Tab-separated table of C-alpha atoms in Angstrom:
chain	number	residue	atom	x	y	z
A	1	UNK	CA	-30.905	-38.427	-15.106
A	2	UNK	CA	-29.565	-37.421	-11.587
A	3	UNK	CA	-30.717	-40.778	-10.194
A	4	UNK	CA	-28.768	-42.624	-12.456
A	5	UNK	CA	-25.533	-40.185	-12.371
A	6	UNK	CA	-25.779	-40.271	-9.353
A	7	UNK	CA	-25.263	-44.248	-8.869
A	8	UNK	CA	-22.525	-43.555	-11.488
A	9	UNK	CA	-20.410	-41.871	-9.251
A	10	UNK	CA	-21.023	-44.033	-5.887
A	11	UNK	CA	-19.950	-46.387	-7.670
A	12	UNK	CA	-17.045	-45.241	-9.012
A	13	UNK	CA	-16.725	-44.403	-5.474
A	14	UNK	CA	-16.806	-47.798	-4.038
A	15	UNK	CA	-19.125	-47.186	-1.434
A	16	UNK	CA	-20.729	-49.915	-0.100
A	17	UNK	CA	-24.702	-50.114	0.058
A	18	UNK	CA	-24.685	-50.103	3.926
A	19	UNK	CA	-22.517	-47.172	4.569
A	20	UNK	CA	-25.961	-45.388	3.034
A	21	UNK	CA	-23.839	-42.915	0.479
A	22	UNK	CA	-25.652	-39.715	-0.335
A	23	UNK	CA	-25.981	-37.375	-3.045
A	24	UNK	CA	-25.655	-33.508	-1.894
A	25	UNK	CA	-26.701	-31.559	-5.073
A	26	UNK	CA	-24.110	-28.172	-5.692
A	27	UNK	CA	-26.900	-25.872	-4.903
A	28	UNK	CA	-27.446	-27.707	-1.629
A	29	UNK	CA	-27.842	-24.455	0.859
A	30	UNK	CA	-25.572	-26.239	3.732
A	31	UNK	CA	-22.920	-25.768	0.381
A	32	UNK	CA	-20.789	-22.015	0.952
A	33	UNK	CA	-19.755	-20.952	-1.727
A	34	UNK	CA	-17.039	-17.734	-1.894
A	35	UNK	CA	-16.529	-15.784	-4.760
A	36	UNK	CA	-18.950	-15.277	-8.106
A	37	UNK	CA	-21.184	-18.808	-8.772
A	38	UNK	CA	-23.717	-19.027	-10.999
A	39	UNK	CA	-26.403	-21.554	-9.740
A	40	UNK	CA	-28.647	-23.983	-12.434
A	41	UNK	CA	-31.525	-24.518	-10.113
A	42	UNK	CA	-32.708	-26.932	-12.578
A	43	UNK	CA	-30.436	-29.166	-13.164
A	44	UNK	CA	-28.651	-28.307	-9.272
A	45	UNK	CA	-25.444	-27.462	-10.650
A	46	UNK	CA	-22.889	-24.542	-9.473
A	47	UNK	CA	-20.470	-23.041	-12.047
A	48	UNK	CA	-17.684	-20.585	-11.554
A	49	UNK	CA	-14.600	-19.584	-12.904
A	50	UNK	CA	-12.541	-16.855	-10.951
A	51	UNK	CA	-9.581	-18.007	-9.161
A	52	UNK	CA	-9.426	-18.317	-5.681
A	53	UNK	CA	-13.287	-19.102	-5.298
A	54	UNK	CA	-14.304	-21.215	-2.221
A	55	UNK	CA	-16.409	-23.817	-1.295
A	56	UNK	CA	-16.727	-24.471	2.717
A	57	UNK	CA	-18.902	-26.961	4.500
A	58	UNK	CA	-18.651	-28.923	7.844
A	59	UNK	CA	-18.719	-32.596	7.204
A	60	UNK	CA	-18.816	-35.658	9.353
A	61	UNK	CA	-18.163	-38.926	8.222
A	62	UNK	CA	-15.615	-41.481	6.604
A	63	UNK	CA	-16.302	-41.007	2.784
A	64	UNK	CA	-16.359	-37.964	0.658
A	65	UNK	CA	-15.814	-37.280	-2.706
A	66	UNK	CA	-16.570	-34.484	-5.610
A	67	UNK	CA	-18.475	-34.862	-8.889
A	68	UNK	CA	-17.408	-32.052	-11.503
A	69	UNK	CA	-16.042	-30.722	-14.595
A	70	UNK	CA	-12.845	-28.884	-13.708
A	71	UNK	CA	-11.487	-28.008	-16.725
A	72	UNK	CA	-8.403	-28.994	-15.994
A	73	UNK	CA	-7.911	-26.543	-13.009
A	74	UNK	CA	-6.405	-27.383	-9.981
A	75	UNK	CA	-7.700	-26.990	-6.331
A	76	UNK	CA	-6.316	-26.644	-2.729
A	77	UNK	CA	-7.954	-29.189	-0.371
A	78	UNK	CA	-7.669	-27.834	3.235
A	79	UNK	CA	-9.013	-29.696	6.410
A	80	UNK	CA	-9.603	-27.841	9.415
A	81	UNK	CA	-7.330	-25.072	7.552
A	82	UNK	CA	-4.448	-27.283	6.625
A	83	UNK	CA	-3.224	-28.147	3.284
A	84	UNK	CA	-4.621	-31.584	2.599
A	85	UNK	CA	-3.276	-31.859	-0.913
A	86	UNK	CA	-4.207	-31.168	-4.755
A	87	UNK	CA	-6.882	-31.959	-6.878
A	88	UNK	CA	-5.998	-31.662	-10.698
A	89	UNK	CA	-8.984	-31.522	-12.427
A	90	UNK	CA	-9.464	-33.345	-15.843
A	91	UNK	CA	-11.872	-32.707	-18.887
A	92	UNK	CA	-15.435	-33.771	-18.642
A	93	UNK	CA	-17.470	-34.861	-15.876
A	94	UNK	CA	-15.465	-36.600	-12.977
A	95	UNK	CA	-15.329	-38.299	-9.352
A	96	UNK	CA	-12.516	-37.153	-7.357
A	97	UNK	CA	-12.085	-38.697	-4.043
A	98	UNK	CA	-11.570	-35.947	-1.379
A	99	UNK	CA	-11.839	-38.172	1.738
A	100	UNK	CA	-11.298	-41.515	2.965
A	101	UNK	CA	-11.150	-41.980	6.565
A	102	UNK	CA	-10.882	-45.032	8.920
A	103	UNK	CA	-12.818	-43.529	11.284
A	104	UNK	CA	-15.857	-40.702	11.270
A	105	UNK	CA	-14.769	-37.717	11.722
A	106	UNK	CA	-16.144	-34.123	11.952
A	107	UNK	CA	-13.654	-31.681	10.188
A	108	UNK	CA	-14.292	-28.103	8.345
A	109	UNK	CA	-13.609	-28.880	4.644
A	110	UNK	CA	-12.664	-26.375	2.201
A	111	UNK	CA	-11.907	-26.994	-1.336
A	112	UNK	CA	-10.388	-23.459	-3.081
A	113	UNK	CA	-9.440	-22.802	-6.953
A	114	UNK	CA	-5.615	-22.680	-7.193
A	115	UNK	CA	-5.494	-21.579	-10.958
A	116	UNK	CA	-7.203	-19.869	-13.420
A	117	UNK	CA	-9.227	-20.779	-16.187
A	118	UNK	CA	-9.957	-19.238	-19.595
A	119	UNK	CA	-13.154	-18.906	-22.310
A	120	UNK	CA	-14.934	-21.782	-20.139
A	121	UNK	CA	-16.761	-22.149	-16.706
A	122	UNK	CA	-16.562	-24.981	-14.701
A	123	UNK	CA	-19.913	-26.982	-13.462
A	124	UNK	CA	-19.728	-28.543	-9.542
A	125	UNK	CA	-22.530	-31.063	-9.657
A	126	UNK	CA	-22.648	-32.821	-6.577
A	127	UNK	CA	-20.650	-34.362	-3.267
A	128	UNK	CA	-20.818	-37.813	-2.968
A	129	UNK	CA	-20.375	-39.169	0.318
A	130	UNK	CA	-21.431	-41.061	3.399
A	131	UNK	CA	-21.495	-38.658	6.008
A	132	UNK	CA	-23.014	-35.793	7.024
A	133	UNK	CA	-22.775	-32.656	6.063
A	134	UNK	CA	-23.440	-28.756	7.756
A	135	UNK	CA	-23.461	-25.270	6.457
A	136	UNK	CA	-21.203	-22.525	7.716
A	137	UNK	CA	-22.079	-19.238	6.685
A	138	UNK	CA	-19.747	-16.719	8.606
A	139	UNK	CA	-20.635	-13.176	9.021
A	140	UNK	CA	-17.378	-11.199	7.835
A	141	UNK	CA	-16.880	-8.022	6.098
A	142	UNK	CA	-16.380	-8.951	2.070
A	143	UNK	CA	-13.762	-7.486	-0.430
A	144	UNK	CA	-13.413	-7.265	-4.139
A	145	UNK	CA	-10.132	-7.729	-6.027
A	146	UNK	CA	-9.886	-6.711	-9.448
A	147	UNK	CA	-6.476	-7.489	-10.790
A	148	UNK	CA	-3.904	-9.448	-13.413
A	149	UNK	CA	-1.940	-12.322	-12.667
A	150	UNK	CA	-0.014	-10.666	-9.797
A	151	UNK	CA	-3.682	-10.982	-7.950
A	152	UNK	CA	-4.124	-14.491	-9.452
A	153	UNK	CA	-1.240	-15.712	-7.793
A	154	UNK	CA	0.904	-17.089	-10.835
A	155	UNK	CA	4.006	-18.843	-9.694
A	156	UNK	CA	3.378	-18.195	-5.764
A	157	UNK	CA	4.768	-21.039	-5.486
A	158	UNK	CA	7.706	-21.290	-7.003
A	159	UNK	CA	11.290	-19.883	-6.471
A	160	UNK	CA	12.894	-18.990	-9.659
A	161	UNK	CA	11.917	-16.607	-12.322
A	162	UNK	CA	12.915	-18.967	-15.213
A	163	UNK	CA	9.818	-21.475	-15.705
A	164	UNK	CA	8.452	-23.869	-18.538
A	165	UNK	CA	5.181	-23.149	-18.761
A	166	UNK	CA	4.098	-26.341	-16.950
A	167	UNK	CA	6.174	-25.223	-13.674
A	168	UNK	CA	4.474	-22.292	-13.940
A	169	UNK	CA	0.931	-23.572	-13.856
A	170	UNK	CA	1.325	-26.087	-10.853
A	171	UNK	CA	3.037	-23.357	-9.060
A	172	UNK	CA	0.243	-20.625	-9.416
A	173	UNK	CA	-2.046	-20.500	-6.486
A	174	UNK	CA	-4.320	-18.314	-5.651
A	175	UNK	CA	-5.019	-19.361	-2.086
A	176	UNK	CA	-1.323	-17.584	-1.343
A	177	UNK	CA	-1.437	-14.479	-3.765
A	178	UNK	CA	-1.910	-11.348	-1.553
A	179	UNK	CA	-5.433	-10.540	-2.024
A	180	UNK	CA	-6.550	-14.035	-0.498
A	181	UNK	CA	-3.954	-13.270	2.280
A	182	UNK	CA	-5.390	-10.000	2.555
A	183	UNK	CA	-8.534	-11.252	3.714
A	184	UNK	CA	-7.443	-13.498	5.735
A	185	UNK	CA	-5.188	-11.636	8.025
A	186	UNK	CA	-8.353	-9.019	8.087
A	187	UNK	CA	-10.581	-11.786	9.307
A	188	UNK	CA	-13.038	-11.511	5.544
A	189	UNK	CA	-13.981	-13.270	2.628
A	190	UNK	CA	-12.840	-12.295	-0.443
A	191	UNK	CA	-13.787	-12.321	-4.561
A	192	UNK	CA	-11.470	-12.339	-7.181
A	193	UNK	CA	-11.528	-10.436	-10.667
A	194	UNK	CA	-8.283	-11.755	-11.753
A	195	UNK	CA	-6.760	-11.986	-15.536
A	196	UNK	CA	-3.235	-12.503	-16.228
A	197	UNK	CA	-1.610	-11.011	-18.875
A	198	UNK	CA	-4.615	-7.844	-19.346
A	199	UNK	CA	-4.415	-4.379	-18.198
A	200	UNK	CA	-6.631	-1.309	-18.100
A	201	UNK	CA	-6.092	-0.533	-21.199
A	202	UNK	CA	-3.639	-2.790	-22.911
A	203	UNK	CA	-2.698	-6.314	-22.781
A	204	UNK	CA	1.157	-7.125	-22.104
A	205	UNK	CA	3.008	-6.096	-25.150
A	206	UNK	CA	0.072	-5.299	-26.865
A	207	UNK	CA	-1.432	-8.492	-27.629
A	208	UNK	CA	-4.939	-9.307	-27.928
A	209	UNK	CA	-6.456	-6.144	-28.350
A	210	UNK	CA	-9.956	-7.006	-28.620
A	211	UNK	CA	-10.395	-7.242	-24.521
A	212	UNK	CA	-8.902	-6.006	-21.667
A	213	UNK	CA	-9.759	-6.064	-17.435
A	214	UNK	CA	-12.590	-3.553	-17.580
A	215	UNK	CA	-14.306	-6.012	-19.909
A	216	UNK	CA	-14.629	-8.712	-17.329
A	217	UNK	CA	-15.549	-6.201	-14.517
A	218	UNK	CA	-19.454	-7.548	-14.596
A	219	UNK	CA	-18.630	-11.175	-15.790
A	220	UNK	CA	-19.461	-14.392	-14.227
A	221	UNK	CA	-15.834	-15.639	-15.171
A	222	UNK	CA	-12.827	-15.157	-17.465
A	223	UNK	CA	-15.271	-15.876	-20.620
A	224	UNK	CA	-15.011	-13.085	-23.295
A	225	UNK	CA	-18.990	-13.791	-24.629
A	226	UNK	CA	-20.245	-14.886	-21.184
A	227	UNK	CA	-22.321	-13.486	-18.958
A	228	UNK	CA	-23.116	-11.739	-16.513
A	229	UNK	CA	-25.440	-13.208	-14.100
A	230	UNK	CA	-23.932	-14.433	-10.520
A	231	UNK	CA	-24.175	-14.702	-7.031
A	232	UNK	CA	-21.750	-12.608	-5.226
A	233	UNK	CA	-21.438	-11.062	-1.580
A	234	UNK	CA	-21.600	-7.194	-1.660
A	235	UNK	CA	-17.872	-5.564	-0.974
A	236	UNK	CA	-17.493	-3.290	1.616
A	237	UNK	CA	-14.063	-2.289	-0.042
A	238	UNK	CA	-12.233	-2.647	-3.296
A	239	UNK	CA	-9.058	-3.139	-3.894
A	240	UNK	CA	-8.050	-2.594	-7.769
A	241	UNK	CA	-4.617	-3.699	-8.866
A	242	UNK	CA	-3.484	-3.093	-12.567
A	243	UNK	CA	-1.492	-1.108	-14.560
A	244	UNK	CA	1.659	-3.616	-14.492
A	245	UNK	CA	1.109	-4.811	-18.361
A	246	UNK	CA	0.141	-1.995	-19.471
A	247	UNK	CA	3.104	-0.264	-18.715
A	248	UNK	CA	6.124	-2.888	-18.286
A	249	UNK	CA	6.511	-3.294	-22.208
A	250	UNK	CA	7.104	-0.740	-24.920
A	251	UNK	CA	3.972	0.794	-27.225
A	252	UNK	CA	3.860	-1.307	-30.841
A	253	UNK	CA	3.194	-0.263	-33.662
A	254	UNK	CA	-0.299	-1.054	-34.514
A	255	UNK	CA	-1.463	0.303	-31.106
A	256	UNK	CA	-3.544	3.437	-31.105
A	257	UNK	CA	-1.532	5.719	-28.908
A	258	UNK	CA	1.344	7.594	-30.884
A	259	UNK	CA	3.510	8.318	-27.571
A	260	UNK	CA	3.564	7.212	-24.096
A	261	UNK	CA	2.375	10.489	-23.513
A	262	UNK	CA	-0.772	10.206	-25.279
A	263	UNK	CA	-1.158	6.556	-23.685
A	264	UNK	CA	-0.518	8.071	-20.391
A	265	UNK	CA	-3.398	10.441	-20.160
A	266	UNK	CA	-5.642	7.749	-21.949
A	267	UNK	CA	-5.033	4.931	-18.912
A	268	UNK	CA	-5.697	8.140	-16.304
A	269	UNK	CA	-9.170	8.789	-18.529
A	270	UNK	CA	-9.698	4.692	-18.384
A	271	UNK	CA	-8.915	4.753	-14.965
A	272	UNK	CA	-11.490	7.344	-13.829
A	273	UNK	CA	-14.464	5.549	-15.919
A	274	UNK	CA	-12.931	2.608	-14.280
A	275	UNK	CA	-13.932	4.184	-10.623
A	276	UNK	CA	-16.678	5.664	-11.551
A	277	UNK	CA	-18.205	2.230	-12.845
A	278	UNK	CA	-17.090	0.392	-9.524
A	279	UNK	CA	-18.717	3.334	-7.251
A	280	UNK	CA	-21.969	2.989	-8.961
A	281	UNK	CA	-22.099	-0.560	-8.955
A	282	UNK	CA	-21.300	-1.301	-5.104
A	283	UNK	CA	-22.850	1.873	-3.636
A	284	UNK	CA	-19.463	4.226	-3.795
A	285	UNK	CA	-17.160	1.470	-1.226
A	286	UNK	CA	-13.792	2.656	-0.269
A	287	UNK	CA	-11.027	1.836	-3.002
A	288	UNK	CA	-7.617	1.193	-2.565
A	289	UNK	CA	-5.193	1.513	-6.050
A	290	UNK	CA	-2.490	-0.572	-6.044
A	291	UNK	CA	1.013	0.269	-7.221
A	292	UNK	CA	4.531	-1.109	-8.039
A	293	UNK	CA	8.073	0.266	-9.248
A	294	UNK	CA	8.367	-0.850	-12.566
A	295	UNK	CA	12.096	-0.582	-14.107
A	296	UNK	CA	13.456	1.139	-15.629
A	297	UNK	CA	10.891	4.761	-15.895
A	298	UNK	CA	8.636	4.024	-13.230
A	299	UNK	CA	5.434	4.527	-15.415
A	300	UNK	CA	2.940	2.741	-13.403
A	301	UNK	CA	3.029	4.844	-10.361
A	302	UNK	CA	3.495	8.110	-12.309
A	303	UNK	CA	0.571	7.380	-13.950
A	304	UNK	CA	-1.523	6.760	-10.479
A	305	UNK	CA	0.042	10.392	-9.594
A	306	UNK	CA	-1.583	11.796	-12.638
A	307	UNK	CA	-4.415	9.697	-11.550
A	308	UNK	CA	-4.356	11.123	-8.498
A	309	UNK	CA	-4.712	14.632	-9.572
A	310	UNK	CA	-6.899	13.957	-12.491
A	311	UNK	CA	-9.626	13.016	-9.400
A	312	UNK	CA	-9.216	16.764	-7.642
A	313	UNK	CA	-9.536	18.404	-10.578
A	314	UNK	CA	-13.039	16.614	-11.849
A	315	UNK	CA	-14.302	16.681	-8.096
A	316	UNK	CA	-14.121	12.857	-8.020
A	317	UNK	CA	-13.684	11.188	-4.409
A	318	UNK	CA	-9.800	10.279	-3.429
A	319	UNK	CA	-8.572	7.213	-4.045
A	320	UNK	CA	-5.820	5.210	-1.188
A	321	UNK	CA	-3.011	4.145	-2.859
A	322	UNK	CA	-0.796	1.194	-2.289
A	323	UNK	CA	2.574	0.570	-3.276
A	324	UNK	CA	3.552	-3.313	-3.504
A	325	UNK	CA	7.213	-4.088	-2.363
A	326	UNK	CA	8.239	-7.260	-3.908
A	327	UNK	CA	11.331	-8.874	-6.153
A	328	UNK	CA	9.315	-10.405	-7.908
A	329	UNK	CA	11.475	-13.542	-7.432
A	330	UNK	CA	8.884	-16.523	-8.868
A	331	UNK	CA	8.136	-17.479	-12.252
A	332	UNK	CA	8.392	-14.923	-14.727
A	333	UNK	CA	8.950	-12.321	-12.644
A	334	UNK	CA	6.102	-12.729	-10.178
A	335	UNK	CA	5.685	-12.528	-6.576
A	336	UNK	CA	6.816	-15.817	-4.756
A	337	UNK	CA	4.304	-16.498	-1.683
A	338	UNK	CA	6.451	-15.158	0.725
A	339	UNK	CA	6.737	-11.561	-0.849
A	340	UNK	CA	2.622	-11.943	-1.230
A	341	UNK	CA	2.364	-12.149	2.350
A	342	UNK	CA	4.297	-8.868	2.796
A	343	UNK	CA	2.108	-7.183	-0.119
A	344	UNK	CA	-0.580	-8.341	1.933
A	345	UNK	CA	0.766	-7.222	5.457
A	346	UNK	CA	1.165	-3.910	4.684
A	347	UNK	CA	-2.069	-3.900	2.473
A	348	UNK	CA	-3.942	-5.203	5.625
A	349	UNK	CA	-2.240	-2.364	7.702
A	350	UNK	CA	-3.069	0.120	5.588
A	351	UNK	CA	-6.929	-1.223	5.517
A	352	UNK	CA	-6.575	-1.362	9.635
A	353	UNK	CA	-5.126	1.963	10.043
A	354	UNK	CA	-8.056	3.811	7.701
A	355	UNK	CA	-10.527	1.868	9.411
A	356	UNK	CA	-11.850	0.903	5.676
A	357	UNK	CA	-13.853	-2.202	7.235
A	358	UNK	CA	-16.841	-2.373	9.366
A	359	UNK	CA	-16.219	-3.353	13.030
């Protein structure tokens, strides 16, 4: 079956029998992959989900192009760490040229997940092309972002808060919300746990109450019944950044929590098992808590106060705390790129200044 997809897709290609087109499966090992994958040695398939997740190779040739099922998500092409331009991925199994040069060339190719994708994963199945490609597989320190769609990176790209929903999308990137900036001002890799619209606790004004971050902590991808098996790098620090919906909009009515009282001591609570679950899992890494002034009562970073506290008085270990400075000036009220990179600036610092980060 992967012989004859395979002569599918160089044809669809248009590559000529002597330029000697190859087939590089997705579980190829010269393939690096950033982020959570989940690899199907059997049929040589990768899938993943998360935004911002990476795949890296040095290639050498004239011809290259992609086989996969996207899912409709969209993904930064960069050549020797420029913007090459935008994939936007379709339903279904698909070609999608990458390359097509009038001359060989060796270049660093890096193809990274702009937007995010819900209740699905998407399946790389092969490169097509007729060059040559080499692995990279740098040795860098490795973070962990767990986050909402301030970490995702929706409407980084734009410049005005009011957005139809399609402006929105094509303007969400990943590759320029502050956690990928982070890492690369602080010379690492970086995975993203990143779900717009959840919270610790609660979902923006209370909707969907059947799931929230903490559910997705362990997950291969935004899929509420997937799993849990992936490939990963180990963190050496983790950087947690929620609490924005569950405090910018008021309690309703068929939520638990009579007060904001009550809800206040039940996000600390969440909070702590929150820790406590990400120390255990990665071997107790330094975390940094991420804050923001939220108008009008200032409830987020009150509540990482009472956090703060809540830690000293059950012995837990300290927490770092960082408060994001941005106005929020992109769609719907989300950091444009520019204010990411001084979320991530001072982040970085921060990180620098603690020495958080292997030398």
């Amino acid at each position: 079956m992967k012989t004859v997809k395979g002569l599918l897709l160089l044809a669809a290609m248009g590559l000529a029998a002597e330029a000697q087109a190859a087939r590089i499966e997705a579980t190829d090992h010269r393939l690096n992959y950033e982020g959570r994958v989940v690899r199907d040695w059997v049929n040589q398939d990768v899938q993943f989900n998360w935004p911002a997740t990476r795949l890296s190779f040095l290639f050498q040739g004239r011809e290259l192009a992609i086989a996969m099922d996207g899912q409709q998500s969209q993904f930064d092409l960069l050549i020797d760490g420029r913007l090459h331009g935008v994939i936007k991925t379709g339903l279904g199994m698909h070609t999608y040229p990458l390359l097509s040069l009038p001359t060989s060339s060796t270049l660093h190719v890096e193809l990274v997940k702009r937007t995010e994708s819900y209740d699905t994963m998407l399946t790389l199945d092969a490169l097509i092309t007729d060059g040559v490609v080499s692995g990279l597989w740098p040795h860098k320190p490795h973070l962990l972002f767990i986050g909402d769609s301030i970490s995702a990176g929706m409407g980084s790209e734009s410049n005005k808060r009011d957005c139809t929903w399609e402006e929105n999308v094509n303007s969400s990137n990943a590759r320029l919300a502050f956690p990928a900036q982070t890492a690369a001002l602080l010379g690492a890799t970086h995975t993203q746990v990143s779900y717009s619209g959840l919270g610790l606790l609660r979902n923006w004004d209370g909707n969907q109450p059947h799931h929230a971050l903490p559910h997705y902590l362990d997950k291969a991808g935004a899929v509420y019944q997937g799993g849990t098996d992936f490939e990963s790098q180990h963190p050496a620090l983790v950087v947690i950044e929620l609490g924005t919906n569950d405090f910018s909009s008021e309690l309703q009515p068929h939520e638990p929590w009579p007060d904001q009282e009550a809800f206040q001591q039940a996000w600390v609570d969440g909070y702590v098992t929150l820790l406590r679950e990400v120390r255990q899992r990665y071997d107790n890494p330094p975390i940094i808590v991420m804050g923001q002034y939220l108008w009008p009562h200032d409830r987020l970073n009150l509540a990482i106060e009472r956090l703060q506290q809540q830690l000293t008085l059950l012995g837990e270990p300290p927490v770092l705390v960082e408060r994001m400075q941005a106005e929020n000036s992109g769609c719907l009220w989300h950091p444009t790129a520019a204010e990411h990179e001084g979320i991530a600036r001072s982040l970085a610092g921060l990180i620098r200044q603690q020495g958080l980060l292997p030398e």
